[in-house]
Amino acid sequence: MSFPTPRCTWGANRTHDPMPALPAVEYRICPAQPGAHLFEVSCTVRDPDPQGQVFRLPAWIPGSYMIREFARHIVTLRAEFNGEPWPIDKLDKHSWRAAPTAVKGTLSLHYEVYAWDLSVRAAHLDDSHGFFNGTSVFLAVDGRTDRPCLVDIERPSGTACRDWKVATALALARGVRGAARPYGFGVYRAADYDELIDHPVEMGEFTLGHFEAAGVTHDIVLSGRHDCDLERLGEDLRRVCEWQVALFGAPPPMDYYVFLTMVVGEGYGGLEHRASTALLCSRADLPWKGMAGGAETLPEGYKTFLGLCSHEYFHTWNVKRIKPAAFTPYDLSEENYTRLLWAFEGFTSYYDDLALVRSGVIKPEEYLELLAKTVSNVLRGSGRGKQSVAESSFDAWTKFYRQDENAPNALVSYYAKGALIALALDLQLRAGSEGRKSLDDVMRLLWQAHGQSGIGVAEDGIFAAVREVGGGTLGPRLARWLEKTVEGTEDLPLARLLKGFGVDYHAEPAGKTPELGVKLATGNGDEVRLATVYDGGPAQAAGLSAGDVLLALDGLKLSAKSMDAMLARRQVGDEVEIHAFRRDELRQFRLTLAAAEASKVSLKLAARAGAAVLKLRRGWLGSTK
Ligand code: ZN
């Protein structure tokens, strides 16, 4: 086994430049107190701003559009100038200014960061592993964010972390004293602050797998307890990654890639970076030796995990390099508004599962099941009639990322509906060009015009790309349709569009099952706690609220398990009596049961389809007959 060299190619020419004699900023980070979940960090600047050097920590992490105020986790902070204690003032919630300096010298900040957030967005440290995003731990030095950085990732003293390794796509600081060796502690480097914070770091006794895709080494790092069949995972991921590279065109824009995966009992999450992704997954979602494969369908959980990996990998192009103009550059101190997340998250959500079927990892029938779930999800909330995906994108900071119990009644997901818009656009491009054009061409055009050039996509840039790819009358017509669709709230004509591709769209007939119009909270055992009360449903009409705990229906005890069976014995239009606790007060409600909405959709390959339809379907799903 050969060890690859973790190295980032963002601005590949810079990676090979000789280091300047004095790097602008030197960082040191040590998982010094795992028991207290504290990273010790220092940031050293030669010849700081004599007027008073300013340092600041980002308020948010790119890819996760919410103000998180990471600086609140800085527990202690002090400054030294030429080795002596030096005054430093806090300017606001995430900025500090050191006292002015009259002579040249070295200014260092020493601070502790509390790391106990087991997510992909921040930092986590205990005696089993450490993980951090640069946005949580590395203060930016005003005026020097475009200069190179060195980071010494230090092994703590003592024997506790003796066998720990380091996994990251940060470049090894070759030629620098103390340079890290592959997977080792030591000095790494980044061309600038933007690159520094775009390479999360995992440390611990993780499991390591490798595969080659499109000539590039890809690592899979698994932290936490697991029984994963790494060979199987590597083989499936290789197919997905190769398909994506081929879509945009080889070579891929990075020369190393790592899937940093934290395995837990129950969890799900991912965050994209330019040459890596940080993932959180459930142990049960990973493949195991002896798992079904080949002619059989894959377990649902494994498909979920593969879809997540595929999603984050697609972002390597779409949002890490093809970016909204609003993100070039990012302003990490406050919200960066764009109406385009339906394209960057929605299109990525469309391609994540599509890449699984197009690369042959899942069957078309399995893909249609996944797609049907997305359709059903979008149709379930009345919020889709109140908010467009463009508005949802713009308000991501305060709405989509800060969902409350009323979210399904107020919001539409730019991920899920954005994916369906991508699907509808793809199908129309294919049908309108007799299979010669597709959304793949739009993605390639965006890659060439924006990804490779680094020029941000204007707010109307996606419409322009569709106009160009479609050409003739098709392009302008679809560009107008797209603009109207992303700014509007109409449901998509999916049944009609899918019919042209030999796929039957079947909505479960309305009016059969009586329902209350609620979504139950999960994770409360048998307790019937309402998570959401849907707009216009019987529960809302009767005055039930999210948070209420239902106790009895017509005098009989209700449980999460028994509720559906009890409702199934009643008719639409029946009146029922419900007893419930609101906080600690017992309340009584009278409800008239209503018919469930026709929101459950299934999609099937049509039993019969003509040659032209089959040709279109083959072009779309790759391997169908
Ligand atoms: Zn995403």
CSV table of C-alpha atoms and ligand atoms in Angstrom, one decimal, residues 63 272 311-312 315 344-345 348-349 415, ligand 1:
chain,number,residue,atom,x,y,z
A,63,GLY,CA,-22.1,25.3,3.3
A,272,GLU,CA,-18.8,19.8,1.7
A,311,HIS,CA,-24.2,14.6,-2.5
A,312,GLU,CA,-21.1,16.0,-0.8
A,315,HIS,CA,-20.5,19.8,-4.2
A,344,PHE,CA,-26.5,24.7,-5.5
A,345,GLU,CA,-28.3,22.5,-3.0
A,348,THR,CA,-26.9,18.6,-6.0
A,349,SER,CA,-29.8,16.8,-4.3
A,415,TYR,CA,-33.2,21.0,-1.3
B,1,ZN,ZN,-25.5,20.1,0.1
